[in-house]
Amino acid sequence: MTSRRDLLCDCAISVLAAEGGRGLTHRAVDRAAGVPEGTTKNYFPTRDALLGAAAARMTALHAAAVRRLRETTPEGITPAEVAQLYPALLRRAVVEDPTQLLAMAELYLEAVRRPGVRAALGRMAVSNARAGAALHAAAGLPSTTRDAGLLDAYFLGVAVSLLALPAEALREVGLDDPHAVGSGLFRAAVPGPSADGDEPPHRGGDEFGDPGGGRAATGRPGGR
């Protein structure tokens, strides 16, 4: 059962995604949670405390997702199967439910000026990178935590672009086929066999995928 504190943090994440950083107030979270006015302020007296709690909650949710990933990774997973995970994650984050991605983008901006939020996001980034490297290693890929961290950073930037840019801009810069973009992210950051069995060069991130047709509803999760 979700505790009252976690409920308020989950609602703070939803408010961040829907209203942006400026819309995150104690009253807005009270309304979203359906609790009496003043409840959120009792738990988190300041806006800094509320932002820090939202960041910590998102970090905990990501850690739980990482644990599930470790527990459910099948033996004998192949590089091709790992590569196809990233288009699926892109679809989840951009198309199916962008709440986490939008809230994370807002928290990244807040982290520039708020040490508590920065520390929570730092823990999330390290945890995700380590889990990604472990998943790649299970498939026999010589991926490091740095490779996985770069992949996560590329992923976040591309996912935000897919949400924010107009379709004509996405076509112009070659981001209009999210499935190809998700696969391209993997090839760009991770050394070793690609999804089709080739040996791609270990790039620094200059290729995110091949230009495609229209903006397909296939794409990405932040997090993940």
mmCIF file with all atom_site columns, C-alpha atoms in Angstrom:
data_model
loop_
_atom_site.group_PDB
_atom_site.id
_atom_site.type_symbol
_atom_site.label_atom_id
_atom_site.label_alt_id
_atom_site.label_comp_id
_atom_site.label_asym_id
_atom_site.label_entity_id
_atom_site.label_seq_id
_atom_site.pdbx_PDB_ins_code
_atom_site.Cartn_x
_atom_site.Cartn_y
_atom_site.Cartn_z
_atom_site.occupancy
_atom_site.B_iso_or_equiv
_atom_site.pdbx_formal_charge
_atom_site.auth_seq_id
_atom_site.auth_comp_id
_atom_site.auth_asym_id
_atom_site.auth_atom_id
_atom_site.pdbx_PDB_model_num
ATOM 1   C CA . MET A 1 1   ? 0.000  0.000   0.000   1.00 0.00 ? 1   MET A CA 1
ATOM 2   C CA . THR A 1 2   ? 1.286  3.460   -0.909  1.00 0.00 ? 2   THR A CA 1
ATOM 3   C CA . SER A 1 3   ? 1.995  5.633   2.129   1.00 0.00 ? 3   SER A CA 1
ATOM 4   C CA . ARG A 1 4   ? 0.579  9.156   2.442   1.00 0.00 ? 4   ARG A CA 1
ATOM 5   C CA . ARG A 1 5   ? 4.079  10.556  1.915   1.00 0.00 ? 5   ARG A CA 1
ATOM 6   C CA . ASP A 1 6   ? 4.613  8.535   -1.274  1.00 0.00 ? 6   ASP A CA 1
ATOM 7   C CA . LEU A 1 7   ? 1.145  9.492   -2.522  1.00 0.00 ? 7   LEU A CA 1
ATOM 8   C CA . LEU A 1 8   ? 1.994  13.172  -2.149  1.00 0.00 ? 8   LEU A CA 1
ATOM 9   C CA . CYS A 1 9   ? 5.328  12.664  -3.922  1.00 0.00 ? 9   CYS A CA 1
ATOM 10  C CA . ASP A 1 10  ? 3.625  10.800  -6.774  1.00 0.00 ? 10  ASP A CA 1
ATOM 11  C CA . CYS A 1 11  ? 1.148  13.656  -7.113  1.00 0.00 ? 11  CYS A CA 1
ATOM 12  C CA . ALA A 1 12  ? 3.990  16.173  -7.042  1.00 0.00 ? 12  ALA A CA 1
ATOM 13  C CA . ILE A 1 13  ? 5.558  14.298  -9.974  1.00 0.00 ? 13  ILE A CA 1
ATOM 14  C CA . SER A 1 14  ? 2.233  14.419  -11.835 1.00 0.00 ? 14  SER A CA 1
ATOM 15  C CA . VAL A 1 15  ? 1.874  18.158  -11.157 1.00 0.00 ? 15  VAL A CA 1
ATOM 16  C CA . LEU A 1 16  ? 5.429  18.779  -12.388 1.00 0.00 ? 16  LEU A CA 1
ATOM 17  C CA . ALA A 1 17  ? 4.642  16.914  -15.601 1.00 0.00 ? 17  ALA A CA 1
ATOM 18  C CA . ALA A 1 18  ? 1.329  18.683  -16.179 1.00 0.00 ? 18  ALA A CA 1
ATOM 19  C CA . GLU A 1 19  ? 2.068  22.213  -14.949 1.00 0.00 ? 19  GLU A CA 1
ATOM 20  C CA . GLY A 1 20  ? 5.854  22.550  -14.999 1.00 0.00 ? 20  GLY A CA 1
ATOM 21  C CA . GLY A 1 21  ? 8.076  23.749  -12.192 1.00 0.00 ? 21  GLY A CA 1
ATOM 22  C CA . ARG A 1 22  ? 6.141  26.980  -11.659 1.00 0.00 ? 22  ARG A CA 1
ATOM 23  C CA . GLY A 1 23  ? 2.935  25.041  -11.207 1.00 0.00 ? 23  GLY A CA 1
ATOM 24  C CA . LEU A 1 24  ? 4.305  22.902  -8.389  1.00 0.00 ? 24  LEU A CA 1
ATOM 25  C CA . THR A 1 25  ? 2.761  24.324  -5.222  1.00 0.00 ? 25  THR A CA 1
ATOM 26  C CA . HIS A 1 26  ? 1.624  22.745  -1.998  1.00 0.00 ? 26  HIS A CA 1
ATOM 27  C CA . ARG A 1 27  ? -1.990 23.514  -2.840  1.00 0.00 ? 27  ARG A CA 1
ATOM 28  C CA . ALA A 1 28  ? -1.661 21.970  -6.311  1.00 0.00 ? 28  ALA A CA 1
ATOM 29  C CA . VAL A 1 29  ? -0.363 18.743  -4.778  1.00 0.00 ? 29  VAL A CA 1
ATOM 30  C CA . ASP A 1 30  ? -3.166 18.784  -2.171  1.00 0.00 ? 30  ASP A CA 1
ATOM 31  C CA . ARG A 1 31  ? -5.725 19.063  -4.970  1.00 0.00 ? 31  ARG A CA 1
ATOM 32  C CA . ALA A 1 32  ? -4.102 16.328  -7.045  1.00 0.00 ? 32  ALA A CA 1
ATOM 33  C CA . ALA A 1 33  ? -3.964 13.991  -4.042  1.00 0.00 ? 33  ALA A CA 1
ATOM 34  C CA . GLY A 1 34  ? -7.495 14.798  -2.905  1.00 0.00 ? 34  GLY A CA 1
ATOM 35  C CA . VAL A 1 35  ? -6.342 15.638  0.622   1.00 0.00 ? 35  VAL A CA 1
ATOM 36  C CA . PRO A 1 36  ? -7.239 18.571  2.880   1.00 0.00 ? 36  PRO A CA 1
ATOM 37  C CA . GLU A 1 37  ? -5.484 21.831  2.150   1.00 0.00 ? 37  GLU A CA 1
ATOM 38  C CA . GLY A 1 38  ? -2.276 22.098  4.139   1.00 0.00 ? 38  GLY A CA 1
ATOM 39  C CA . THR A 1 39  ? -1.524 18.363  4.135   1.00 0.00 ? 39  THR A CA 1
ATOM 40  C CA . THR A 1 40  ? 1.397  18.605  1.725   1.00 0.00 ? 40  THR A CA 1
ATOM 41  C CA . LYS A 1 41  ? 2.857  21.543  3.649   1.00 0.00 ? 41  LYS A CA 1
ATOM 42  C CA . ASN A 1 42  ? 2.749  19.486  6.838   1.00 0.00 ? 42  ASN A CA 1
ATOM 43  C CA . TYR A 1 43  ? 4.906  16.813  5.215   1.00 0.00 ? 43  TYR A CA 1
ATOM 44  C CA . PHE A 1 44  ? 7.123  19.114  3.153   1.00 0.00 ? 44  PHE A CA 1
ATOM 45  C CA . PRO A 1 45  ? 7.210  22.598  4.721   1.00 0.00 ? 45  PRO A CA 1
ATOM 46  C CA . THR A 1 46  ? 9.095  24.343  1.911   1.00 0.00 ? 46  THR A CA 1
ATOM 47  C CA . ARG A 1 47  ? 9.102  24.157  -1.864  1.00 0.00 ? 47  ARG A CA 1
ATOM 48  C CA . ASP A 1 48  ? 12.717 22.974  -1.737  1.00 0.00 ? 48  ASP A CA 1
ATOM 49  C CA . ALA A 1 49  ? 11.635 20.113  0.512   1.00 0.00 ? 49  ALA A CA 1
ATOM 50  C CA . LEU A 1 50  ? 8.797  19.232  -1.864  1.00 0.00 ? 50  LEU A CA 1
ATOM 51  C CA . LEU A 1 51  ? 11.088 19.227  -4.908  1.00 0.00 ? 51  LEU A CA 1
ATOM 52  C CA . GLY A 1 52  ? 13.694 17.167  -3.088  1.00 0.00 ? 52  GLY A CA 1
ATOM 53  C CA . ALA A 1 53  ? 11.069 14.649  -2.027  1.00 0.00 ? 53  ALA A CA 1
ATOM 54  C CA . ALA A 1 54  ? 9.746  14.361  -5.601  1.00 0.00 ? 54  ALA A CA 1
ATOM 55  C CA . ALA A 1 55  ? 13.276 13.756  -6.889  1.00 0.00 ? 55  ALA A CA 1
ATOM 56  C CA . ALA A 1 56  ? 13.929 11.171  -4.173  1.00 0.00 ? 56  ALA A CA 1
ATOM 57  C CA . ARG A 1 57  ? 10.646 9.412   -4.978  1.00 0.00 ? 57  ARG A CA 1
ATOM 58  C CA . MET A 1 58  ? 11.485 9.267   -8.678  1.00 0.00 ? 58  MET A CA 1
ATOM 59  C CA . THR A 1 59  ? 14.911 7.867   -7.777  1.00 0.00 ? 59  THR A CA 1
ATOM 60  C CA . ALA A 1 60  ? 13.274 5.173   -5.638  1.00 0.00 ? 60  ALA A CA 1
ATOM 61  C CA . LEU A 1 61  ? 10.830 4.264   -8.426  1.00 0.00 ? 61  LEU A CA 1
ATOM 62  C CA . HIS A 1 62  ? 13.707 3.931   -10.878 1.00 0.00 ? 62  HIS A CA 1
ATOM 63  C CA . ALA A 1 63  ? 15.660 1.794   -8.413  1.00 0.00 ? 63  ALA A CA 1
ATOM 64  C CA . ALA A 1 64  ? 12.663 -0.526  -8.095  1.00 0.00 ? 64  ALA A CA 1
ATOM 65  C CA . ALA A 1 65  ? 12.442 -0.752  -11.887 1.00 0.00 ? 65  ALA A CA 1
ATOM 66  C CA . VAL A 1 66  ? 16.162 -1.588  -12.015 1.00 0.00 ? 66  VAL A CA 1
ATOM 67  C CA . ARG A 1 67  ? 15.662 -4.397  -9.495  1.00 0.00 ? 67  ARG A CA 1
ATOM 68  C CA . ARG A 1 68  ? 12.790 -5.819  -11.548 1.00 0.00 ? 68  ARG A CA 1
ATOM 69  C CA . LEU A 1 69  ? 14.951 -5.650  -14.660 1.00 0.00 ? 69  LEU A CA 1
ATOM 70  C CA . ARG A 1 70  ? 17.726 -7.597  -12.959 1.00 0.00 ? 70  ARG A CA 1
ATOM 71  C CA . GLU A 1 71  ? 15.300 -10.192 -11.649 1.00 0.00 ? 71  GLU A CA 1
ATOM 72  C CA . THR A 1 72  ? 13.564 -10.738 -14.989 1.00 0.00 ? 72  THR A CA 1
ATOM 73  C CA . THR A 1 73  ? 16.534 -10.642 -17.382 1.00 0.00 ? 73  THR A CA 1
ATOM 74  C CA . PRO A 1 74  ? 16.530 -14.096 -19.020 1.00 0.00 ? 74  PRO A CA 1
ATOM 75  C CA . GLU A 1 75  ? 19.677 -16.159 -19.284 1.00 0.00 ? 75  GLU A CA 1
ATOM 76  C CA . GLY A 1 76  ? 21.147 -16.125 -22.756 1.00 0.00 ? 76  GLY A CA 1
ATOM 77  C CA . ILE A 1 77  ? 19.755 -12.706 -23.684 1.00 0.00 ? 77  ILE A CA 1
ATOM 78  C CA . THR A 1 78  ? 21.256 -11.579 -26.996 1.00 0.00 ? 78  THR A CA 1
ATOM 79  C CA . PRO A 1 79  ? 22.653 -8.220  -28.119 1.00 0.00 ? 79  PRO A CA 1
ATOM 80  C CA . ALA A 1 80  ? 19.774 -7.935  -30.604 1.00 0.00 ? 80  ALA A CA 1
ATOM 81  C CA . GLU A 1 81  ? 17.230 -8.385  -27.819 1.00 0.00 ? 81  GLU A CA 1
ATOM 82  C CA . VAL A 1 82  ? 18.950 -5.764  -25.675 1.00 0.00 ? 82  VAL A CA 1
ATOM 83  C CA . ALA A 1 83  ? 19.080 -3.355  -28.617 1.00 0.00 ? 83  ALA A CA 1
ATOM 84  C CA . GLN A 1 84  ? 15.334 -3.698  -29.192 1.00 0.00 ? 84  GLN A CA 1
ATOM 85  C CA . LEU A 1 85  ? 14.688 -2.735  -25.578 1.00 0.00 ? 85  LEU A CA 1
ATOM 86  C CA . TYR A 1 86  ? 15.567 0.895   -26.302 1.00 0.00 ? 86  TYR A CA 1
ATOM 87  C CA . PRO A 1 87  ? 12.937 1.572   -28.988 1.00 0.00 ? 87  PRO A CA 1
ATOM 88  C CA . ALA A 1 88  ? 10.406 0.009   -26.582 1.00 0.00 ? 88  ALA A CA 1
ATOM 89  C CA . LEU A 1 89  ? 11.570 2.279   -23.745 1.00 0.00 ? 89  LEU A CA 1
ATOM 90  C CA . LEU A 1 90  ? 11.389 5.272   -26.062 1.00 0.00 ? 90  LEU A CA 1
ATOM 91  C CA . ARG A 1 91  ? 7.818  4.381   -26.953 1.00 0.00 ? 91  ARG A CA 1
ATOM 92  C CA . ARG A 1 92  ? 6.848  4.021   -23.303 1.00 0.00 ? 92  ARG A CA 1
ATOM 93  C CA . ALA A 1 93  ? 8.300  7.370   -22.284 1.00 0.00 ? 93  ALA A CA 1
ATOM 94  C CA . VAL A 1 94  ? 7.148  9.471   -25.238 1.00 0.00 ? 94  VAL A CA 1
ATOM 95  C CA . VAL A 1 95  ? 3.944  7.851   -26.462 1.00 0.00 ? 95  VAL A CA 1
ATOM 96  C CA . GLU A 1 96  ? 2.388  5.712   -23.752 1.00 0.00 ? 96  GLU A CA 1
ATOM 97  C CA . ASP A 1 97  ? 2.926  7.839   -20.647 1.00 0.00 ? 97  ASP A CA 1
ATOM 98  C CA . PRO A 1 98  ? 5.257  10.856  -20.759 1.00 0.00 ? 98  PRO A CA 1
ATOM 99  C CA . THR A 1 99  ? 4.609  11.792  -17.115 1.00 0.00 ? 99  THR A CA 1
ATOM 100 C CA . GLN A 1 100 ? 7.942  10.552  -15.789 1.00 0.00 ? 100 GLN A CA 1
ATOM 101 C CA . LEU A 1 101 ? 9.903  12.045  -18.678 1.00 0.00 ? 101 LEU A CA 1
ATOM 102 C CA . LEU A 1 102 ? 8.273  15.464  -18.361 1.00 0.00 ? 102 LEU A CA 1
ATOM 103 C CA . ALA A 1 103 ? 8.722  15.510  -14.585 1.00 0.00 ? 103 ALA A CA 1
ATOM 104 C CA . MET A 1 104 ? 12.348 14.454  -14.941 1.00 0.00 ? 104 MET A CA 1
ATOM 105 C CA . ALA A 1 105 ? 13.035 17.262  -17.419 1.00 0.00 ? 105 ALA A CA 1
ATOM 106 C CA . GLU A 1 106 ? 11.609 19.743  -14.906 1.00 0.00 ? 106 GLU A CA 1
ATOM 107 C CA . LEU A 1 107 ? 13.688 18.250  -12.095 1.00 0.00 ? 107 LEU A CA 1
ATOM 108 C CA . TYR A 1 108 ? 16.852 18.472  -14.191 1.00 0.00 ? 108 TYR A CA 1
ATOM 109 C CA . LEU A 1 109 ? 16.249 22.197  -14.570 1.00 0.00 ? 109 LEU A CA 1
ATOM 110 C CA . GLU A 1 110 ? 15.584 22.581  -10.849 1.00 0.00 ? 110 GLU A CA 1
ATOM 111 C CA . ALA A 1 111 ? 18.739 20.582  -10.048 1.00 0.00 ? 111 ALA A CA 1
ATOM 112 C CA . VAL A 1 112 ? 20.911 23.311  -11.561 1.00 0.00 ? 112 VAL A CA 1
ATOM 113 C CA . ARG A 1 113 ? 20.087 25.503  -8.554  1.00 0.00 ? 113 ARG A CA 1
ATOM 114 C CA . ARG A 1 114 ? 19.024 23.003  -5.883  1.00 0.00 ? 114 ARG A CA 1
ATOM 115 C CA . PRO A 1 115 ? 21.722 20.710  -4.408  1.00 0.00 ? 115 PRO A CA 1
ATOM 116 C CA . GLY A 1 116 ? 19.213 18.281  -2.905  1.00 0.00 ? 116 GLY A CA 1
ATOM 117 C CA . VAL A 1 117 ? 17.537 17.644  -6.244  1.00 0.00 ? 117 VAL A CA 1
ATOM 118 C CA . ARG A 1 118 ? 20.941 17.388  -7.927  1.00 0.00 ? 118 ARG A CA 1
ATOM 119 C CA . ALA A 1 119 ? 22.095 14.742  -5.440  1.00 0.00 ? 119 ALA A CA 1
ATOM 120 C CA . ALA A 1 120 ? 18.947 12.627  -5.956  1.00 0.00 ? 120 ALA A CA 1
ATOM 121 C CA . LEU A 1 121 ? 19.238 12.779  -9.740  1.00 0.00 ? 121 LEU A CA 1
ATOM 122 C CA . GLY A 1 122 ? 22.918 11.906  -9.473  1.00 0.00 ? 122 GLY A CA 1
ATOM 123 C CA . ARG A 1 123 ? 22.090 8.747   -7.554  1.00 0.00 ? 123 ARG A CA 1
ATOM 124 C CA . MET A 1 124 ? 19.499 7.860   -10.192 1.00 0.00 ? 124 MET A CA 1
ATOM 125 C CA . ALA A 1 125 ? 21.928 8.401   -13.068 1.00 0.00 ? 125 ALA A CA 1
ATOM 126 C CA . VAL A 1 126 ? 24.610 6.217   -11.496 1.00 0.00 ? 126 VAL A CA 1
ATOM 127 C CA . SER A 1 127 ? 22.148 3.470   -10.591 1.00 0.00 ? 127 SER A CA 1
ATOM 128 C CA . ASN A 1 128 ? 20.666 3.425   -14.096 1.00 0.00 ? 128 ASN A CA 1
ATOM 129 C CA . ALA A 1 129 ? 24.094 3.374   -15.739 1.00 0.00 ? 129 ALA A CA 1
ATOM 130 C CA . ARG A 1 130 ? 25.307 0.500   -13.592 1.00 0.00 ? 130 ARG A CA 1
ATOM 131 C CA . ALA A 1 131 ? 22.150 -1.476  -14.293 1.00 0.00 ? 131 ALA A CA 1
ATOM 132 C CA . GLY A 1 132 ? 22.452 -0.789  -18.026 1.00 0.00 ? 132 GLY A CA 1
ATOM 133 C CA . ALA A 1 133 ? 26.070 -1.934  -18.080 1.00 0.00 ? 133 ALA A CA 1
ATOM 134 C CA . ALA A 1 134 ? 25.115 -5.115  -16.209 1.00 0.00 ? 134 ALA A CA 1
ATOM 135 C CA . LEU A 1 135 ? 22.331 -5.835  -18.705 1.00 0.00 ? 135 LEU A CA 1
ATOM 136 C CA . HIS A 1 136 ? 24.701 -5.311  -21.620 1.00 0.00 ? 136 HIS A CA 1
ATOM 137 C CA . ALA A 1 137 ? 27.285 -7.569  -19.970 1.00 0.00 ? 137 ALA A CA 1
ATOM 138 C CA . ALA A 1 138 ? 24.648 -10.311 -19.620 1.00 0.00 ? 138 ALA A CA 1
ATOM 139 C CA . ALA A 1 139 ? 24.313 -10.204 -23.411 1.00 0.00 ? 139 ALA A CA 1
ATOM 140 C CA . GLY A 1 140 ? 28.079 -10.452 -23.873 1.00 0.00 ? 140 GLY A CA 1
ATOM 141 C CA . LEU A 1 141 ? 28.592 -6.799  -24.766 1.00 0.00 ? 141 LEU A CA 1
ATOM 142 C CA . PRO A 1 142 ? 31.774 -5.091  -23.476 1.00 0.00 ? 142 PRO A CA 1
ATOM 143 C CA . SER A 1 143 ? 29.795 -2.103  -22.214 1.00 0.00 ? 143 SER A CA 1
ATOM 144 C CA . THR A 1 144 ? 31.030 0.007   -19.312 1.00 0.00 ? 144 THR A CA 1
ATOM 145 C CA . THR A 1 145 ? 29.152 2.188   -16.857 1.00 0.00 ? 145 THR A CA 1
ATOM 146 C CA . ARG A 1 146 ? 30.373 5.148   -18.920 1.00 0.00 ? 146 ARG A CA 1
ATOM 147 C CA . ASP A 1 147 ? 28.884 3.675   -22.110 1.00 0.00 ? 147 ASP A CA 1
ATOM 148 C CA . ALA A 1 148 ? 25.561 3.044   -20.376 1.00 0.00 ? 148 ALA A CA 1
ATOM 149 C CA . GLY A 1 149 ? 25.601 6.505   -18.808 1.00 0.00 ? 149 GLY A CA 1
ATOM 150 C CA . LEU A 1 150 ? 26.166 8.137   -22.179 1.00 0.00 ? 150 LEU A CA 1
ATOM 151 C CA . LEU A 1 151 ? 23.343 6.055   -23.623 1.00 0.00 ? 151 LEU A CA 1
ATOM 152 C CA . ASP A 1 152 ? 21.006 7.274   -20.872 1.00 0.00 ? 152 ASP A CA 1
ATOM 153 C CA . ALA A 1 153 ? 22.030 10.885  -21.490 1.00 0.00 ? 153 ALA A CA 1
ATOM 154 C CA . TYR A 1 154 ? 21.498 10.542  -25.240 1.00 0.00 ? 154 TYR A CA 1
ATOM 155 C CA . PHE A 1 155 ? 18.168 8.879   -24.545 1.00 0.00 ? 155 PHE A CA 1
ATOM 156 C CA . LEU A 1 156 ? 16.910 11.668  -22.314 1.00 0.00 ? 156 LEU A CA 1
ATOM 157 C CA . GLY A 1 157 ? 17.848 14.373  -24.798 1.00 0.00 ? 157 GLY A CA 1
ATOM 158 C CA . VAL A 1 158 ? 16.272 12.578  -27.743 1.00 0.00 ? 158 VAL A CA 1
ATOM 159 C CA . ALA A 1 159 ? 13.120 11.717  -25.796 1.00 0.00 ? 159 ALA A CA 1
ATOM 160 C CA . VAL A 1 160 ? 12.628 15.367  -24.831 1.00 0.00 ? 160 VAL A CA 1
ATOM 161 C CA . SER A 1 161 ? 13.189 16.372  -28.459 1.00 0.00 ? 161 SER A CA 1
ATOM 162 C CA . LEU A 1 162 ? 10.542 13.901  -29.631 1.00 0.00 ? 162 LEU A CA 1
ATOM 163 C CA . LEU A 1 163 ? 8.051  15.449  -27.219 1.00 0.00 ? 163 LEU A CA 1
ATOM 164 C CA . ALA A 1 164 ? 8.975  19.081  -27.785 1.00 0.00 ? 164 ALA A CA 1
ATOM 165 C CA . LEU A 1 165 ? 9.801  19.571  -31.472 1.00 0.00 ? 165 LEU A CA 1
ATOM 166 C CA . PRO A 1 166 ? 7.264  19.954  -34.295 1.00 0.00 ? 166 PRO A CA 1
ATOM 167 C CA . ALA A 1 167 ? 6.965  17.142  -36.806 1.00 0.00 ? 167 ALA A CA 1
ATOM 168 C CA . GLU A 1 168 ? 8.626  19.107  -39.611 1.00 0.00 ? 168 GLU A CA 1
ATOM 169 C CA . ALA A 1 169 ? 11.694 19.782  -37.463 1.00 0.00 ? 169 ALA A CA 1
ATOM 170 C CA . LEU A 1 170 ? 11.922 16.116  -36.484 1.00 0.00 ? 170 LEU A CA 1
ATOM 171 C CA . ARG A 1 171 ? 11.840 15.159  -40.162 1.00 0.00 ? 171 ARG A CA 1
ATOM 172 C CA . GLU A 1 172 ? 14.499 17.716  -41.041 1.00 0.00 ? 172 GLU A CA 1
ATOM 173 C CA . VAL A 1 173 ? 16.951 16.469  -38.412 1.00 0.00 ? 173 VAL A CA 1
ATOM 174 C CA . GLY A 1 174 ? 16.224 12.765  -38.889 1.00 0.00 ? 174 GLY A CA 1
ATOM 175 C CA . LEU A 1 175 ? 14.333 12.089  -35.669 1.00 0.00 ? 175 LEU A CA 1
ATOM 176 C CA . ASP A 1 176 ? 10.943 11.303  -37.185 1.00 0.00 ? 176 ASP A CA 1
ATOM 177 C CA . ASP A 1 177 ? 11.251 7.507   -36.934 1.00 0.00 ? 177 ASP A CA 1
ATOM 178 C CA . PRO A 1 178 ? 11.440 6.853   -33.184 1.00 0.00 ? 178 PRO A CA 1
ATOM 179 C CA . HIS A 1 179 ? 12.064 3.110   -33.638 1.00 0.00 ? 179 HIS A CA 1
ATOM 180 C CA . ALA A 1 180 ? 15.110 3.787   -35.768 1.00 0.00 ? 180 ALA A CA 1
ATOM 181 C CA . VAL A 1 181 ? 16.164 6.478   -33.312 1.00 0.00 ? 181 VAL A CA 1
ATOM 182 C CA . GLY A 1 182 ? 15.969 4.080   -30.357 1.00 0.00 ? 182 GLY A CA 1
ATOM 183 C CA . SER A 1 183 ? 18.077 1.502   -32.169 1.00 0.00 ? 183 SER A CA 1
ATOM 184 C CA . GLY A 1 184 ? 20.480 4.205   -33.320 1.00 0.00 ? 184 GLY A CA 1
ATOM 185 C CA . LEU A 1 185 ? 21.011 5.397   -29.758 1.00 0.00 ? 185 LEU A CA 1
ATOM 186 C CA . PHE A 1 186 ? 22.086 1.909   -28.760 1.00 0.00 ? 186 PHE A CA 1
ATOM 187 C CA . ARG A 1 187 ? 24.497 1.605   -31.693 1.00 0.00 ? 187 ARG A CA 1
ATOM 188 C CA . ALA A 1 188 ? 25.921 5.058   -31.005 1.00 0.00 ? 188 ALA A CA 1
ATOM 189 C CA . ALA A 1 189 ? 26.859 4.405   -27.391 1.00 0.00 ? 189 ALA A CA 1
ATOM 190 C CA . VAL A 1 190 ? 27.429 0.693   -26.916 1.00 0.00 ? 190 VAL A CA 1
ATOM 191 C CA . PRO A 1 191 ? 30.449 -1.131  -28.366 1.00 0.00 ? 191 PRO A CA 1
ATOM 192 C CA . GLY A 1 192 ? 30.098 -4.636  -29.747 1.00 0.00 ? 192 GLY A CA 1
ATOM 193 C CA . PRO A 1 193 ? 27.594 -6.423  -32.006 1.00 0.00 ? 193 PRO A CA 1
ATOM 194 C CA . SER A 1 194 ? 24.606 -4.329  -33.062 1.00 0.00 ? 194 SER A CA 1
ATOM 195 C CA . ALA A 1 195 ? 21.042 -5.533  -33.393 1.00 0.00 ? 195 ALA A CA 1
ATOM 196 C CA . ASP A 1 196 ? 21.730 -6.942  -36.852 1.00 0.00 ? 196 ASP A CA 1
ATOM 197 C CA . GLY A 1 197 ? 24.968 -8.657  -35.834 1.00 0.00 ? 197 GLY A CA 1
ATOM 198 C CA . ASP A 1 198 ? 27.375 -6.139  -37.351 1.00 0.00 ? 198 ASP A CA 1
ATOM 199 C CA . GLU A 1 199 ? 30.314 -4.672  -35.491 1.00 0.00 ? 199 GLU A CA 1
ATOM 200 C CA . PRO A 1 200 ? 29.630 -0.928  -35.344 1.00 0.00 ? 200 PRO A CA 1
ATOM 201 C CA . PRO A 1 201 ? 32.295 1.629   -34.479 1.00 0.00 ? 201 PRO A CA 1
ATOM 202 C CA . HIS A 1 202 ? 32.159 2.967   -30.940 1.00 0.00 ? 202 HIS A CA 1
ATOM 203 C CA . ARG A 1 203 ? 30.775 6.411   -31.634 1.00 0.00 ? 203 ARG A CA 1
ATOM 204 C CA . GLY A 1 204 ? 30.616 9.416   -29.383 1.00 0.00 ? 204 GLY A CA 1
ATOM 205 C CA . GLY A 1 205 ? 26.990 10.157  -30.185 1.00 0.00 ? 205 GLY A CA 1
ATOM 206 C CA . ASP A 1 206 ? 26.959 11.771  -33.657 1.00 0.00 ? 206 ASP A CA 1
ATOM 207 C CA . GLU A 1 207 ? 24.420 9.305   -35.061 1.00 0.00 ? 207 GLU A CA 1
ATOM 208 C CA . PHE A 1 208 ? 21.036 8.823   -33.448 1.00 0.00 ? 208 PHE A CA 1
ATOM 209 C CA . GLY A 1 209 ? 19.316 6.839   -36.205 1.00 0.00 ? 209 GLY A CA 1
ATOM 210 C CA . ASP A 1 210 ? 18.326 6.877   -39.828 1.00 0.00 ? 210 ASP A CA 1
ATOM 211 C CA . PRO A 1 211 ? 15.738 9.307   -41.187 1.00 0.00 ? 211 PRO A CA 1
ATOM 212 C CA . GLY A 1 212 ? 12.390 7.598   -41.654 1.00 0.00 ? 212 GLY A CA 1
ATOM 213 C CA . GLY A 1 213 ? 8.939  8.280   -42.990 1.00 0.00 ? 213 GLY A CA 1
ATOM 214 C CA . GLY A 1 214 ? 6.249  10.044  -40.990 1.00 0.00 ? 214 GLY A CA 1
ATOM 215 C CA . ARG A 1 215 ? 6.361  10.513  -37.275 1.00 0.00 ? 215 ARG A CA 1
ATOM 216 C CA . ALA A 1 216 ? 5.333  7.033   -36.233 1.00 0.00 ? 216 ALA A CA 1
ATOM 217 C CA . ALA A 1 217 ? 3.662  6.376   -32.904 1.00 0.00 ? 217 ALA A CA 1
ATOM 218 C CA . THR A 1 218 ? 6.515  4.092   -31.915 1.00 0.00 ? 218 THR A CA 1
ATOM 219 C CA . GLY A 1 219 ? 8.987  5.453   -29.506 1.00 0.00 ? 219 GLY A CA 1
ATOM 220 C CA . ARG A 1 220 ? 9.977  5.446   -25.896 1.00 0.00 ? 220 ARG A CA 1
ATOM 221 C CA . PRO A 1 221 ? 11.646 5.701   -20.266 1.00 0.00 ? 221 PRO A CA 1
ATOM 222 C CA . GLY A 1 222 ? 13.499 8.267   -18.107 1.00 0.00 ? 222 GLY A CA 1
ATOM 223 C CA . GLY A 1 223 ? 12.678 7.009   -16.249 1.00 0.00 ? 223 GLY A CA 1
ATOM 224 C CA . ARG A 1 224 ? 12.526 4.375   -17.524 1.00 0.00 ? 224 ARG A CA 1
#
